[in-house]
Each structure stands twice: as structure tokens, then as C-alpha cells.
Coordinates of C-alpha atoms and ligand atoms in Angstrom, one line a residue:
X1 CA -67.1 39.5 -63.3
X2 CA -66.7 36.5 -65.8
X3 CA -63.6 35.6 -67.4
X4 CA -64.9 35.3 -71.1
X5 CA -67.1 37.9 -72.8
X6 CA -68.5 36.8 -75.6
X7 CA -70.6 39.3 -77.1
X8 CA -68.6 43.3 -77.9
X9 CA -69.0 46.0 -80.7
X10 CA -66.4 48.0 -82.0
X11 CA -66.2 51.3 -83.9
X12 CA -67.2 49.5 -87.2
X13 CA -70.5 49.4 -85.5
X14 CA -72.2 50.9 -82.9
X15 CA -69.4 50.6 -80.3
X16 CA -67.0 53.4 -79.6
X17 CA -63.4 52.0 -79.4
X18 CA -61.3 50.2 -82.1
X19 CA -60.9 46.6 -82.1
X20 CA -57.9 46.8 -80.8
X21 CA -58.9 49.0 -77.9
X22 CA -61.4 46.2 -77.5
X23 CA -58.9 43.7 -76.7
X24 CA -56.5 45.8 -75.2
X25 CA -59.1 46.5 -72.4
X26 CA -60.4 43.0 -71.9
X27 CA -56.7 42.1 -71.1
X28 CA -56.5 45.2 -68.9
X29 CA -59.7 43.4 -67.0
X30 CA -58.1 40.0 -66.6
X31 CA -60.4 38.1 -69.0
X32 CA -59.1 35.7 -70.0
X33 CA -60.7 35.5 -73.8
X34 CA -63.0 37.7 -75.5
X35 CA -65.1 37.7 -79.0
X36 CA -65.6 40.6 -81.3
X37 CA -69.3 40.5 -82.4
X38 CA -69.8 44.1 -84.2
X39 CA -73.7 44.5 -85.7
X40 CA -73.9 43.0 -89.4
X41 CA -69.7 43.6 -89.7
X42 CA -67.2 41.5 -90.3
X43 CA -65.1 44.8 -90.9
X44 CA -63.3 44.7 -87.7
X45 CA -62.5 41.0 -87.9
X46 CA -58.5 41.6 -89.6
X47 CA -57.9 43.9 -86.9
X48 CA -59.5 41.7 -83.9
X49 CA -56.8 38.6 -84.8
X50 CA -53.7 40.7 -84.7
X51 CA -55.0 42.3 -81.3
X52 CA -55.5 39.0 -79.9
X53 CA -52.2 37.9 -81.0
X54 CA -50.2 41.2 -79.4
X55 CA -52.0 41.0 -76.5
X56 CA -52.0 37.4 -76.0
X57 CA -55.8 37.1 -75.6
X58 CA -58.2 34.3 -76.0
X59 CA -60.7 34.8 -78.4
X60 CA -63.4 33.9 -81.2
X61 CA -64.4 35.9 -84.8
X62 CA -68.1 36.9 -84.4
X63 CA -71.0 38.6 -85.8
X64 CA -74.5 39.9 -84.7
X65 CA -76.4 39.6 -88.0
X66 CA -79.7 41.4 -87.6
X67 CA -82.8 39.4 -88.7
X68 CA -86.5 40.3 -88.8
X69 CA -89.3 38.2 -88.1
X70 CA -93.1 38.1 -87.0
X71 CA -93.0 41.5 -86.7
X72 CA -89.5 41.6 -84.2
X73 CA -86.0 42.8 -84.8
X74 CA -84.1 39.6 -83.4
X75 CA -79.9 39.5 -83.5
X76 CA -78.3 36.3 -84.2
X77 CA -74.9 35.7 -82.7
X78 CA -72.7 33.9 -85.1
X79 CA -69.4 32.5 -83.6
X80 CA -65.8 30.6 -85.0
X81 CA -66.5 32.4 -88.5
X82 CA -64.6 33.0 -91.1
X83 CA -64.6 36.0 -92.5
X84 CA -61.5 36.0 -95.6
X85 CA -61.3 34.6 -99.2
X86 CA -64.8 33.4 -100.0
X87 CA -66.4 33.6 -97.1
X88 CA -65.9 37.6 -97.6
X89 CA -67.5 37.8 -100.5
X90 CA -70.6 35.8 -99.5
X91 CA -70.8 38.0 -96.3
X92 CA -70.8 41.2 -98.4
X93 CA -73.3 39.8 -100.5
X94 CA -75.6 38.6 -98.1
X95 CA -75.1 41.4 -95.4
X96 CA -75.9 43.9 -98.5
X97 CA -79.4 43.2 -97.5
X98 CA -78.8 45.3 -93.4
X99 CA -76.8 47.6 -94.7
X100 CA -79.8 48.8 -96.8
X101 CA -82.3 48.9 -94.7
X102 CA -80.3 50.2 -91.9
X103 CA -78.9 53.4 -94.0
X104 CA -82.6 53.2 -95.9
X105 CA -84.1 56.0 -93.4
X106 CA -80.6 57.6 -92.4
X107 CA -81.0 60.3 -95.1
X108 CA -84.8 61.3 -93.5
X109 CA -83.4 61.1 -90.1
X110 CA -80.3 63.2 -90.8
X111 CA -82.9 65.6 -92.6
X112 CA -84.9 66.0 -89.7
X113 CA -82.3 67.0 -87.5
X114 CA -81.0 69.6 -90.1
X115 CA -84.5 71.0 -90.0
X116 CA -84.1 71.4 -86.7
X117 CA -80.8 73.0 -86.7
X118 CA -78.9 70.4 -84.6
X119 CA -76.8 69.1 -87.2
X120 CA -75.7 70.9 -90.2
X121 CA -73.1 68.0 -91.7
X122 CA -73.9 65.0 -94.4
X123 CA -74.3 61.5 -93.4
X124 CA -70.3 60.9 -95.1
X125 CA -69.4 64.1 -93.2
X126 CA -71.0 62.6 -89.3
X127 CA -69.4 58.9 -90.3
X128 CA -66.0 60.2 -90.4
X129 CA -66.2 63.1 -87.4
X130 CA -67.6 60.2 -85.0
X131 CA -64.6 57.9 -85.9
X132 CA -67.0 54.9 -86.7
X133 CA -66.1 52.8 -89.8
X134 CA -68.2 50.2 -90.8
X135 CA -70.8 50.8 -93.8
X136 CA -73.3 51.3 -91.2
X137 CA -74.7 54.3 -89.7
X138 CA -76.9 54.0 -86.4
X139 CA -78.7 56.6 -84.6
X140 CA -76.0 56.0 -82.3
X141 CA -73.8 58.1 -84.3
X142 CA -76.3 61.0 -84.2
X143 CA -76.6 60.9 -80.1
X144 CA -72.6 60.5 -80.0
X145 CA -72.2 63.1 -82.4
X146 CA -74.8 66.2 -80.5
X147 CA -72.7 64.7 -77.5
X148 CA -69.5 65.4 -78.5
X149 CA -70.1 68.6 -81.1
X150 CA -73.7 69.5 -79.7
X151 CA -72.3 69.4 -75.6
X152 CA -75.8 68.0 -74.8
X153 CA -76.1 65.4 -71.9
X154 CA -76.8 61.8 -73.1
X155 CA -80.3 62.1 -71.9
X156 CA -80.9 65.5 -73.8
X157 CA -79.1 63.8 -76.7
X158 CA -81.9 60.8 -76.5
X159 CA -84.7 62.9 -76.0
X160 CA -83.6 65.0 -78.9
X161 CA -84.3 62.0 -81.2
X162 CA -87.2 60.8 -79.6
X163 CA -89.0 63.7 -80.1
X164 CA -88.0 64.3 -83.8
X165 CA -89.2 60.8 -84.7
X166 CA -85.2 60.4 -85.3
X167 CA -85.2 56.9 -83.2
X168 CA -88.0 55.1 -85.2
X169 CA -86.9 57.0 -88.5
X170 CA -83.1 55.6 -88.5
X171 CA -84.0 52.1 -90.5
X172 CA -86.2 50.3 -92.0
X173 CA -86.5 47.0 -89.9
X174 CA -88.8 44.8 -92.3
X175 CA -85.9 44.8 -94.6
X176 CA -83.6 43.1 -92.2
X177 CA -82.6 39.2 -93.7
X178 CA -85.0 36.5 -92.2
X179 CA -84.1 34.6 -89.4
X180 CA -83.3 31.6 -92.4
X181 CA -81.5 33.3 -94.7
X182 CA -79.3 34.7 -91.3
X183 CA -78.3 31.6 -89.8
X184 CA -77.8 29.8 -93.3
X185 CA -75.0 32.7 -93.9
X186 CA -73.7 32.1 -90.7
X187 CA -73.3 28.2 -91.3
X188 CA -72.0 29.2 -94.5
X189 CA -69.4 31.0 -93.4
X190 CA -68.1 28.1 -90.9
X191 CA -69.6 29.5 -87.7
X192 CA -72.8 28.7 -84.8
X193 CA -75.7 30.4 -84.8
X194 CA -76.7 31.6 -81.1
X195 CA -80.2 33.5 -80.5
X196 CA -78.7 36.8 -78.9
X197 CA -80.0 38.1 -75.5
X198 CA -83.7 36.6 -76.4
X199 CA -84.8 37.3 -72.4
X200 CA -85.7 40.6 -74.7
X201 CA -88.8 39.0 -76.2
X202 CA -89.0 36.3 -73.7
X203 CA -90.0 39.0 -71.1
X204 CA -92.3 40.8 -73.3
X205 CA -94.8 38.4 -75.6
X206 CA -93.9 35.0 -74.3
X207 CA -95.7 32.9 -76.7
X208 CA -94.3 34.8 -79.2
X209 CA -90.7 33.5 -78.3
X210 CA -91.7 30.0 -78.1
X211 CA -93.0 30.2 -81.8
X212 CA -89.6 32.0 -83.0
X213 CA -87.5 29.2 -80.8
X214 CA -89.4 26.6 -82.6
X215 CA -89.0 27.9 -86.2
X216 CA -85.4 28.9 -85.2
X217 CA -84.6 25.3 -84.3
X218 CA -86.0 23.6 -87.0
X219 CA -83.8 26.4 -89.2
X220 CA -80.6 25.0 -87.3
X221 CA -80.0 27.3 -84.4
X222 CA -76.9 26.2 -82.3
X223 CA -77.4 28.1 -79.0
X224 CA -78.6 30.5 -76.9
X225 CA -77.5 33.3 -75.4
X226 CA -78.5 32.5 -71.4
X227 CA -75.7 35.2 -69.9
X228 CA -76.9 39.1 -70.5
X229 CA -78.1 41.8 -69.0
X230 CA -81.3 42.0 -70.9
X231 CA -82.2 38.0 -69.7
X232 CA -82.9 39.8 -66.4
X233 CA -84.9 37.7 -64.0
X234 CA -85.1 34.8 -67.3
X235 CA -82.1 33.5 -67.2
X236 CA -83.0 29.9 -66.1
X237 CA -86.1 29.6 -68.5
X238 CA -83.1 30.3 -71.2
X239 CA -80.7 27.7 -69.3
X240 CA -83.6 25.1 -69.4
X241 CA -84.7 25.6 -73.0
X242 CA -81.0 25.3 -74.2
X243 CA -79.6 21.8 -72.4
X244 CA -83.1 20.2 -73.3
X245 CA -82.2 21.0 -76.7
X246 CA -78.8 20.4 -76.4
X247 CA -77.8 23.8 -77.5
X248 CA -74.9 25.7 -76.6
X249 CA -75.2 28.6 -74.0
X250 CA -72.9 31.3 -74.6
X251 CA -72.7 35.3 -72.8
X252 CA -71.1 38.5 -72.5
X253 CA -71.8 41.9 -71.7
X254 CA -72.4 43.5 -74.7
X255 CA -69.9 46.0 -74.4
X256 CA -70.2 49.2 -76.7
X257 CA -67.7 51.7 -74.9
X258 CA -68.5 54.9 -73.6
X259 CA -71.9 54.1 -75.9
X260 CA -73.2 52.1 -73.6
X261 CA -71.4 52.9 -70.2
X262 CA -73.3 50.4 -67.9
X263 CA -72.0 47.1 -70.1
X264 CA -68.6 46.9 -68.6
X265 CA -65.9 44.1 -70.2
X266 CA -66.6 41.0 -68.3
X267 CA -69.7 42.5 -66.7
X268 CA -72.1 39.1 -68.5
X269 CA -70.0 36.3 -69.9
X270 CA -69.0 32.5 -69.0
X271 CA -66.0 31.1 -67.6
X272 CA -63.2 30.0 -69.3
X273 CA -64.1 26.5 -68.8
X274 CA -67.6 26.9 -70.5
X275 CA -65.6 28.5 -73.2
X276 CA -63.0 26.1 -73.7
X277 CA -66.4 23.5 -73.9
X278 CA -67.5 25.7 -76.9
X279 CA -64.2 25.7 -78.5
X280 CA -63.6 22.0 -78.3
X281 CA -67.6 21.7 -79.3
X282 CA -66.8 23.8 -82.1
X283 CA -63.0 22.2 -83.4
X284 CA -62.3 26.1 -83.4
Ligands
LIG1 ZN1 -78.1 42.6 -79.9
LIG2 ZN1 -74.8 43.4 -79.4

């Protein structure tokens, strides 16, 4: 258990509680700060501040902005943003890239499960029933949805989409912003770039990470992202490559709610220390 998490989604992305409930349940754990970082959403980011504030919480604006590059889905933390006045309207512009490509294949996947009579609502229609808020819709919302209207198990739920096609049908990833166009938005917007939980790729084509480290340095990455669950067994290649290029090493536990039951609050993350580091680092 750390003291800071650095890395949670709300219901204005794939996660399953409110911001609010976010917060509320870091404090319940004794962190002592947390950062909201929904997928390609700075929708959550009003309500994150004034839960910080009643609960008397720690805590940094973020975003996971989705990027696509030699052929990999990679997610680039961005932390200390801001996210009113104009630095809204540049993220709605530039994050108008996701949300098309991840709602370009919703309709076929929706389709697919009509035809096989497990669903028999619209996209809108799912949205609202699941709770979730954000623009986005994720082949999450279908599992949670047969979950809580089907009364399948999770694993039924999974194989359900797996076997439709559903999982691999839900976006269209090569429409993602590239990795340059995703950390200039972030910079624009006032915040660090971070690599998110690259142990990912690092584990599974290794030269292939060293290419997209290089490129994503020279774009201007900030950091990396040493502490998660996915950096399993990696964690002190990560630690390595960031202090020899005197990066910033952030972590948390990428907590999605009852979406993700195994990624508890607190579960990955830094200490409050590290974090205070990053905040001074960062005049945030
Ligand atoms: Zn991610
Ligand atoms: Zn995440």
C-alpha cells in the first residue's frame, strides 16, 4: 500500500464510480493524495477539484490520452493540467481525434451483440443505463452492462465478446493521435507527459520499446511510469531508463472500481515524498 496513487478512471471513462467516489475512497484508504487520470477525458476534472477540496485530499488534474504508434496502442499519462478556459477548447479539439476512433466500431459491435440477442438497447440507450458519462463508449460498458442487466459472470460476460469479435470490433486503434501530436497537447495544456505502464511492451517486443522510448524522448517525454501492476518483474529496467534520462517516475494502481476489482486504491503508487518531489518539480 503506497500513500499516493497516481493513475485512476472514473465513470467518464472506463471506471465505475464518480469522481467524487474516487476521492472519497482514497481518503477512506489513508492516501494521502491521489490523481484523476480518466482515458482521453478531461470530463471529470470540475468534479475531481471540489472532491479534493471536501475531502481534504492531495491531488493532481490528469489524463491518459491514447496514442498509436508502430503498430501499438500506447497511453500517455499527462499530469498538473489544466483543463478550463482555453485549454478546454484545445482539448476538445484535439481529443475529437479518440473519441472517433474509439466510438468508430461501437455501432458494429453493438450490432453484433443485437444479432445475437444479448442486447436489445442503442448505444445512447447502454451509455446512460451503465451510469458512465464521458463521450466515450468502451467495450467495458457492454461487459458491465450483460453483468448487471444480462446476470452473466464476468468471465461469461468476457467470453461473450471474445467470441462475437465484440473485443477487437469496439475501436478503430490506427486512428488514435500519434504519440507527437499527444504529448504536444499535453504540454499545451500546462501538464508532463509520462509513458503509462510501458512494462506492457517492454515485456513483450523489447526492441520495440527501445525505438518508441527513443522517438518519445526526442518528442519531449517527461517521465515514466516505473510503479504498476503491468511493469511486473520490469520495474528496475523502467527505474534505470528514467534517472539516466533524468525523467520523472510516477505510479498508481490504475484503479477502475468494481471494473477492474484486482487494482485496489493505493495498491501501485509512490510515497508522498516522491510526490511532493513531482509537485515541487512541476511548480504545481
Ligand atoms: Zn493505460
Ligand atoms: Zn489507466
Amino acid at each position: 500500500m503506497r500513500d499516493v496513487d497516481m493513475h485512476t478512471h472514473s465513470h467518464y471513462s472506463d471506471g465505475a464510480d464518480s469522481p467524487c467516489d474516487v476521492v472519497r475512497k482514497a481518503k477512506e484508504a489513508g492516501l494521502k493524495a491521489v490523481c484523476l487520470t480518466d482515458h482521453d477525458s478531461h470530463l471529470g476534472l470540475d468534479e475531481f477539484a471540489a472532491a479534493l477540496k471536501e475531502f481534504d485530499l492531495d491531488g493532481l488534474a490528469g489524463i491518459e490520452v491514447s496514442v498509436y504508434s508502430h503498430g501499438e496502442v500506447l497511453h500517455l499519462l499527462g499530469y498538473g493540467i489544466n483543463h478550463t478556459g482555453p485549454a478546454a477548447k484545445t482539448l476538445n479539439d484535439v481529443l475529437q481525434t479518440n473519441w472517433r476512433a474509439l466510438n468508430s466500431r461501437i455501432i458494429e459491435a453493438m450490432n453484433k451483440y443485437r444479432a445475437a440477442g444479448l442486447v436489445d438497447v442503442t448505444p445512447e440507450e447502454m451509455q446512460k443505463t451503465v451510469g458512465a458519462k464521458g463521450p466515450i463508449q468502451f467495450k467495458l460498458w457492454l461487459r458491465d452492462y450483460r453483468q448487471r442487466f444480462g446476470g452473466v459472470s464476468p468471465e461469461t460476460a468476457k467470453q461473450e465478446q471474445e467470441k462475437g469479435g465484440v473485443a477487437h470490433a469496439s475501436y478503430d486503434k490506427k486512428r488514435f493521435l500519434s504519440p507527437d501530436d499527444g504529448i504536444k497537447l499535453i504540454h499545451e495544456i500546462g501538464g508532463v507527459a509520462v509513458w503509462a505502464h510501458s512494462g506492457r511492451l517492454l515485456l513483450k517486443d523489447s526492441i520495440k520499446h527501445e525505438l518508441i522510448f527513443t522517438e518519445l524522448l526526442e518528442t519531449g517525454l517527461d517521465g515514466l511510469e516505473t510503479e504498476h501492476a503491468e511493469n511486473r518483474g520490469v520495474e528496475y529496467v523502467l527505474v534505470e531508463l528514467a534517472n539516466r534520462n533524468n525523467l520523472i517516475r510516477t505510479g498508481g494502481s490504475d484503479y477502475h472500481g468494481r471494473h477492474k476489482p484486482k487494482a485496489t486504491l493505493g495498491n501501485h503508487g509512490i510515497t508522498h515524498d516522491e510526490f511532493l518531489a513531482l509537485r515541487w518539480r512541476l511548480g504545481k
